[in-house]
PDB file of C-alpha atoms in Angstrom:
ATOM      1  CA  UNK A   1      24.174 316.245  68.408  1.00 65.00           C
ATOM      2  CA  UNK A   2      20.699 315.670  69.866  1.00 66.00           C
ATOM      3  CA  UNK A   3      19.800 319.361  69.592  1.00 70.00           C
ATOM      4  CA  UNK A   4      20.847 319.466  65.942  1.00 75.00           C
ATOM      5  CA  UNK A   5      18.752 316.369  65.217  1.00 72.00           C
ATOM      6  CA  UNK A   6      15.780 317.817  67.077  1.00 70.00           C
ATOM      7  CA  UNK A   7      16.071 321.002  65.051  1.00 74.00           C
ATOM      8  CA  UNK A   8      16.417 319.157  61.733  1.00 73.00           C
ATOM      9  CA  UNK A   9      13.571 316.711  62.331  1.00 71.00           C
ATOM     10  CA  UNK A  10      11.392 319.399  63.909  1.00 71.00           C
ATOM     11  CA  UNK A  11      11.753 321.532  60.786  1.00 73.00           C
ATOM     12  CA  UNK A  12      10.182 318.773  58.690  1.00 73.00           C
ATOM     13  CA  UNK A  13      13.231 317.061  57.228  1.00 76.00           C
ATOM     14  CA  UNK A  14      13.181 313.320  56.600  1.00 76.00           C
ATOM     15  CA  UNK A  15      15.389 310.980  58.585  1.00 76.00           C
ATOM     16  CA  UNK A  16      17.938 310.792  55.780  1.00 79.00           C
ATOM     17  CA  UNK A  17      17.999 314.589  55.439  1.00 82.00           C
ATOM     18  CA  UNK A  18      18.347 315.060  59.208  1.00 79.00           C
ATOM     19  CA  UNK A  19      21.246 312.603  59.396  1.00 79.00           C
ATOM     20  CA  UNK A  20      22.887 314.244  56.389  1.00 84.00           C
ATOM     21  CA  UNK A  21      22.434 317.685  57.990  1.00 81.00           C
ATOM     22  CA  UNK A  22      23.992 316.455  61.220  1.00 78.00           C
ATOM     23  CA  UNK A  23      26.918 314.899  59.363  1.00 80.00           C
ATOM     24  CA  UNK A  24      27.548 318.154  57.502  1.00 80.00           C
ATOM     25  CA  UNK A  25      27.000 320.664  60.308  1.00 77.00           C
ATOM     26  CA  UNK A  26      27.899 318.942  63.576  1.00 74.00           C
ATOM     27  CA  UNK A  27      31.394 319.531  64.883  1.00 68.00           C
ATOM     28  CA  UNK A  28      33.538 317.040  66.718  1.00 69.00           C
ATOM     29  CA  UNK A  29      33.758 313.291  66.589  1.00 72.00           C
ATOM     30  CA  UNK A  30      30.054 312.748  65.828  1.00 71.00           C
ATOM     31  CA  UNK A  31      30.125 314.309  62.351  1.00 77.00           C
ATOM     32  CA  UNK A  32      31.972 311.537  60.503  1.00 82.00           C
ATOM     33  CA  UNK A  33      29.797 308.608  61.676  1.00 83.00           C
ATOM     34  CA  UNK A  34      26.650 310.561  60.788  1.00 81.00           C
ATOM     35  CA  UNK A  35      28.076 311.480  57.394  1.00 86.00           C
ATOM     36  CA  UNK A  36      28.866 307.787  56.767  1.00 88.00           C
ATOM     37  CA  UNK A  37      25.321 306.802  57.864  1.00 86.00           C
ATOM     38  CA  UNK A  38      23.904 309.379  55.471  1.00 85.00           C
ATOM     39  CA  UNK A  39      26.049 308.003  52.657  1.00 88.00           C
ATOM     40  CA  UNK A  40      24.920 304.452  53.434  1.00 89.00           C
ATOM     41  CA  UNK A  41      21.283 305.512  53.241  1.00 87.00           C
ATOM     42  CA  UNK A  42      21.845 307.355  49.933  1.00 87.00           C
ATOM     43  CA  UNK A  43      23.555 304.234  48.552  1.00 89.00           C
ATOM     44  CA  UNK A  44      20.480 302.103  49.253  1.00 87.00           C
ATOM     45  CA  UNK A  45      21.031 300.695  52.721  1.00 87.00           C
ATOM     46  CA  UNK A  46      17.940 300.607  54.888  1.00 86.00           C
ATOM     47  CA  UNK A  47      17.581 303.080  57.727  1.00 83.00           C
ATOM     48  CA  UNK A  48      17.712 300.205  60.191  1.00 85.00           C
ATOM     49  CA  UNK A  49      21.060 298.952  58.848  1.00 87.00           C
ATOM     50  CA  UNK A  50      22.569 302.429  58.607  1.00 86.00           C
ATOM     51  CA  UNK A  51      21.520 303.290  62.164  1.00 83.00           C
ATOM     52  CA  UNK A  52      22.855 299.966  63.482  1.00 84.00           C
ATOM     53  CA  UNK A  53      26.246 300.781  61.923  1.00 86.00           C
ATOM     54  CA  UNK A  54      26.031 304.314  63.325  1.00 81.00           C
ATOM     55  CA  UNK A  55      25.423 302.897  66.790  1.00 81.00           C
ATOM     56  CA  UNK A  56      28.537 300.695  66.458  1.00 84.00           C
ATOM     57  CA  UNK A  57      30.751 303.507  65.131  1.00 82.00           C
ATOM     58  CA  UNK A  58      29.737 306.264  67.503  1.00 76.00           C
ATOM     59  CA  UNK A  59      30.680 305.662  71.120  1.00 73.00           C
ATOM     60  CA  UNK A  60      28.894 308.427  72.996  1.00 68.00           C
ATOM     61  CA  UNK A  61      26.373 308.554  75.813  1.00 66.00           C
ATOM     62  CA  UNK A  62      22.812 308.002  74.654  1.00 70.00           C
ATOM     63  CA  UNK A  63      23.568 306.683  71.148  1.00 74.00           C
ATOM     64  CA  UNK A  64      21.427 303.585  71.733  1.00 77.00           C
ATOM     65  CA  UNK A  65      18.504 305.807  72.716  1.00 75.00           C
ATOM     66  CA  UNK A  66      19.178 308.022  69.727  1.00 74.00           C
ATOM     67  CA  UNK A  67      19.193 305.231  67.142  1.00 78.00           C
ATOM     68  CA  UNK A  68      16.078 303.625  68.628  1.00 80.00           C
ATOM     69  CA  UNK A  69      14.254 306.961  68.627  1.00 75.00           C
ATOM     70  CA  UNK A  70      15.321 307.620  65.032  1.00 76.00           C
ATOM     71  CA  UNK A  71      13.993 304.234  63.942  1.00 78.00           C
ATOM     72  CA  UNK A  72      10.693 304.834  65.725  1.00 77.00           C
ATOM     73  CA  UNK A  73      10.504 308.286  64.179  1.00 72.00           C
ATOM     74  CA  UNK A  74      11.175 306.875  60.720  1.00 71.00           C
ATOM     75  CA  UNK A  75       8.651 304.046  61.055  1.00 76.00           C
ATOM     76  CA  UNK A  76       5.822 306.007  62.646  1.00 75.00           C
ATOM     77  CA  UNK A  77       6.369 309.362  60.986  1.00 69.00           C
ATOM     78  CA  UNK A  78       6.427 311.062  64.377  1.00 67.00           C
ATOM     79  CA  UNK A  79       9.140 313.716  64.592  1.00 61.00           C
ATOM     80  CA  UNK A  80       9.949 313.028  68.290  1.00 67.00           C
ATOM     81  CA  UNK A  81      11.420 316.516  68.585  1.00 66.00           C
ATOM     82  CA  UNK A  82      10.651 316.717  72.301  1.00 70.00           C
ATOM     83  CA  UNK A  83      12.394 313.370  72.932  1.00 70.00           C
ATOM     84  CA  UNK A  84      15.552 314.601  71.223  1.00 69.00           C
ATOM     85  CA  UNK A  85      15.369 317.863  73.156  1.00 70.00           C
ATOM     86  CA  UNK A  86      15.076 315.938  76.427  1.00 71.00           C
ATOM     87  CA  UNK A  87      17.913 313.606  75.424  1.00 66.00           C
ATOM     88  CA  UNK A  88      20.081 316.629  74.592  1.00 65.00           C
ATOM     89  CA  UNK A  89      19.513 318.025  78.072  1.00 72.00           C
ATOM     90  CA  UNK A  90      20.419 314.666  79.635  1.00 71.00           C
ATOM     91  CA  UNK A  91      23.626 314.346  77.612  1.00 63.00           C
ATOM     92  CA  UNK A  92      24.622 317.935  78.430  1.00 67.00           C
ATOM     93  CA  UNK A  93      24.033 317.291  82.138  1.00 75.00           C
ATOM     94  CA  UNK A  94      26.150 314.138  81.940  1.00 70.00           C
ATOM     95  CA  UNK A  95      28.947 316.176  80.352  1.00 70.00           C
ATOM     96  CA  UNK A  96      28.641 318.749  83.129  1.00 79.00           C
ATOM     97  CA  UNK A  97      28.841 316.005  85.751  1.00 81.00           C
ATOM     98  CA  UNK A  98      31.913 314.477  84.075  1.00 78.00           C
ATOM     99  CA  UNK A  99      33.672 317.862  84.052  1.00 82.00           C
ATOM    100  CA  UNK A 100      32.754 318.435  87.690  1.00 85.00           C
ATOM    101  CA  UNK A 101      34.124 314.986  88.583  1.00 81.00           C
ATOM    102  CA  UNK A 102      37.387 315.780  86.781  1.00 83.00           C
ATOM    103  CA  UNK A 103      37.705 319.024  88.755  1.00 84.00           C
ATOM    104  CA  UNK A 104      37.010 317.293  92.065  1.00 81.00           C
ATOM    105  CA  UNK A 105      39.482 314.485  91.410  1.00 79.00           C
ATOM    106  CA  UNK A 106      42.108 317.023  90.353  1.00 84.00           C
ATOM    107  CA  UNK A 107      41.557 318.841  93.647  1.00 81.00           C
ATOM    108  CA  UNK A 108      41.947 315.578  95.558  1.00 78.00           C
ATOM    109  CA  UNK A 109      45.150 314.697  93.695  1.00 79.00           C
ATOM    110  CA  UNK A 110      46.594 318.130  94.480  1.00 86.00           C
ATOM    111  CA  UNK A 111      45.600 317.767  98.145  1.00 83.00           C
ATOM    112  CA  UNK A 112      47.302 314.364  98.303  1.00 77.00           C
ATOM    113  CA  UNK A 113      50.517 315.811  96.892  1.00 82.00           C
ATOM    114  CA  UNK A 114      50.465 318.707  99.325  1.00 88.00           C
ATOM    115  CA  UNK A 115      49.664 316.548 102.359  1.00 82.00           C
ATOM    116  CA  UNK A 116      52.333 314.006 101.417  1.00 80.00           C
ATOM    117  CA  UNK A 117      54.910 316.700 100.731  1.00 86.00           C
ATOM    118  CA  UNK A 118      54.364 318.666 103.939  1.00 88.00           C
ATOM    119  CA  UNK A 119      56.151 316.215 106.288  1.00 85.00           C
ATOM    120  CA  UNK A 120      59.215 316.161 104.031  1.00 87.00           C
ATOM    121  CA  UNK A 121      59.241 319.954 103.807  1.00 92.00           C
ATOM    122  CA  UNK A 122      58.783 320.288 107.588  1.00 91.00           C
ATOM    123  CA  UNK A 123      61.622 317.871 108.370  1.00 89.00           C
ATOM    124  CA  UNK A 124      63.910 319.627 105.889  1.00 91.00           C
ATOM    125  CA  UNK A 125      63.026 323.094 107.216  1.00 93.00           C
ATOM    126  CA  UNK A 126      63.434 322.078 110.865  1.00 92.00           C
ATOM    127  CA  UNK A 127      66.707 320.330 110.089  1.00 91.00           C
ATOM    128  CA  UNK A 128      68.069 323.526 108.548  1.00 93.00           C
ATOM    129  CA  UNK A 129      66.666 325.938 111.134  1.00 94.00           C
ATOM    130  CA  UNK A 130      66.870 324.048 114.428  1.00 92.00           C
ATOM    131  CA  UNK A 131      70.085 322.603 115.871  1.00 92.00           C
ATOM    132  CA  UNK A 132      68.021 320.826 118.536  1.00 92.00           C
ATOM    133  CA  UNK A 133      65.927 319.087 115.850  1.00 91.00           C
ATOM    134  CA  UNK A 134      69.105 317.993 114.026  1.00 91.00           C
ATOM    135  CA  UNK A 135      70.469 316.607 117.268  1.00 93.00           C
ATOM    136  CA  UNK A 136      67.196 314.751 117.876  1.00 92.00           C
ATOM    137  CA  UNK A 137      67.277 313.247 114.369  1.00 90.00           C
ATOM    138  CA  UNK A 138      70.769 311.918 115.002  1.00 91.00           C
ATOM    139  CA  UNK A 139      69.513 309.744 117.875  1.00 94.00           C
ATOM    140  CA  UNK A 140      68.055 306.276 117.428  1.00 95.00           C
ATOM    141  CA  UNK A 141      64.523 307.284 118.596  1.00 94.00           C
ATOM    142  CA  UNK A 142      64.617 310.310 116.244  1.00 92.00           C
ATOM    143  CA  UNK A 143      65.575 308.183 113.227  1.00 92.00           C
ATOM    144  CA  UNK A 144      62.971 305.554 114.183  1.00 95.00           C
ATOM    145  CA  UNK A 145      60.287 308.255 114.387  1.00 92.00           C
ATOM    146  CA  UNK A 146      61.143 309.598 110.944  1.00 90.00           C
ATOM    147  CA  UNK A 147      61.260 306.107 109.446  1.00 92.00           C
ATOM    148  CA  UNK A 148      57.873 305.268 111.026  1.00 94.00           C
ATOM    149  CA  UNK A 149      56.421 308.455 109.535  1.00 89.00           C
ATOM    150  CA  UNK A 150      57.837 307.567 106.087  1.00 88.00           C
ATOM    151  CA  UNK A 151      56.352 304.061 106.231  1.00 92.00           C
ATOM    152  CA  UNK A 152      52.962 305.394 107.358  1.00 91.00           C
ATOM    153  CA  UNK A 153      53.025 308.007 104.590  1.00 86.00           C
ATOM    154  CA  UNK A 154      53.823 305.356 101.971  1.00 88.00           C
ATOM    155  CA  UNK A 155      51.046 303.125 103.304  1.00 91.00           C
ATOM    156  CA  UNK A 156      48.573 306.034 103.119  1.00 85.00           C
ATOM    157  CA  UNK A 157      49.613 306.722  99.510  1.00 83.00           C
ATOM    158  CA  UNK A 158      48.963 303.089  98.580  1.00 88.00           C
ATOM    159  CA  UNK A 159      45.490 303.247 100.120  1.00 87.00           C
ATOM    160  CA  UNK A 160      44.680 306.528  98.369  1.00 79.00           C
ATOM    161  CA  UNK A 161      45.823 305.187  94.991  1.00 80.00           C
ATOM    162  CA  UNK A 162      43.634 302.120  95.370  1.00 85.00           C
ATOM    163  CA  UNK A 163      40.649 304.319  96.230  1.00 81.00           C
ATOM    164  CA  UNK A 164      41.341 306.636  93.296  1.00 73.00           C
ATOM    165  CA  UNK A 165      41.589 303.748  90.813  1.00 77.00           C
ATOM    166  CA  UNK A 166      37.827 303.329  90.869  1.00 67.00           C
ATOM    167  CA  UNK A 167      37.167 307.054  90.395  1.00 62.00           C
ATOM    168  CA  UNK A 168      39.612 308.178  87.726  1.00 54.00           C
TER     169      UNK A 168
END
């Protein structure tokens, strides 16, 4: 979005032409709000009003900066191509960081499932393979040990879910 605007404004197009170009050529969720802003400007709305509506419609990182920069560009006649280029880099880096965070949290969720599942798998495997383990589970201390482990595992899961609530 920012790169397309930088290219359009840097090539000498007016604000209305740049917004129209972005609305026509940008893919994704940003195209429709820019197309509507372009239509508003062609229908006589001021650039300030059209950009204010654009800012409300488009929920993306850096839209406030974008609309402010577009207004400054329109009022002063300065193309601000370098500002849009810098903003594009910042938005791309934020997207990279969000993807990296998703990967890391997915790894943590998988690790939690594996770590929580291992005790159950171990108890089941030992119960099948070892007659001594089965005999130990049948005693009161054996059952108490397993129940303590289950309670501790459940408590750990509750703590992990609370910690993950703030991240995911």
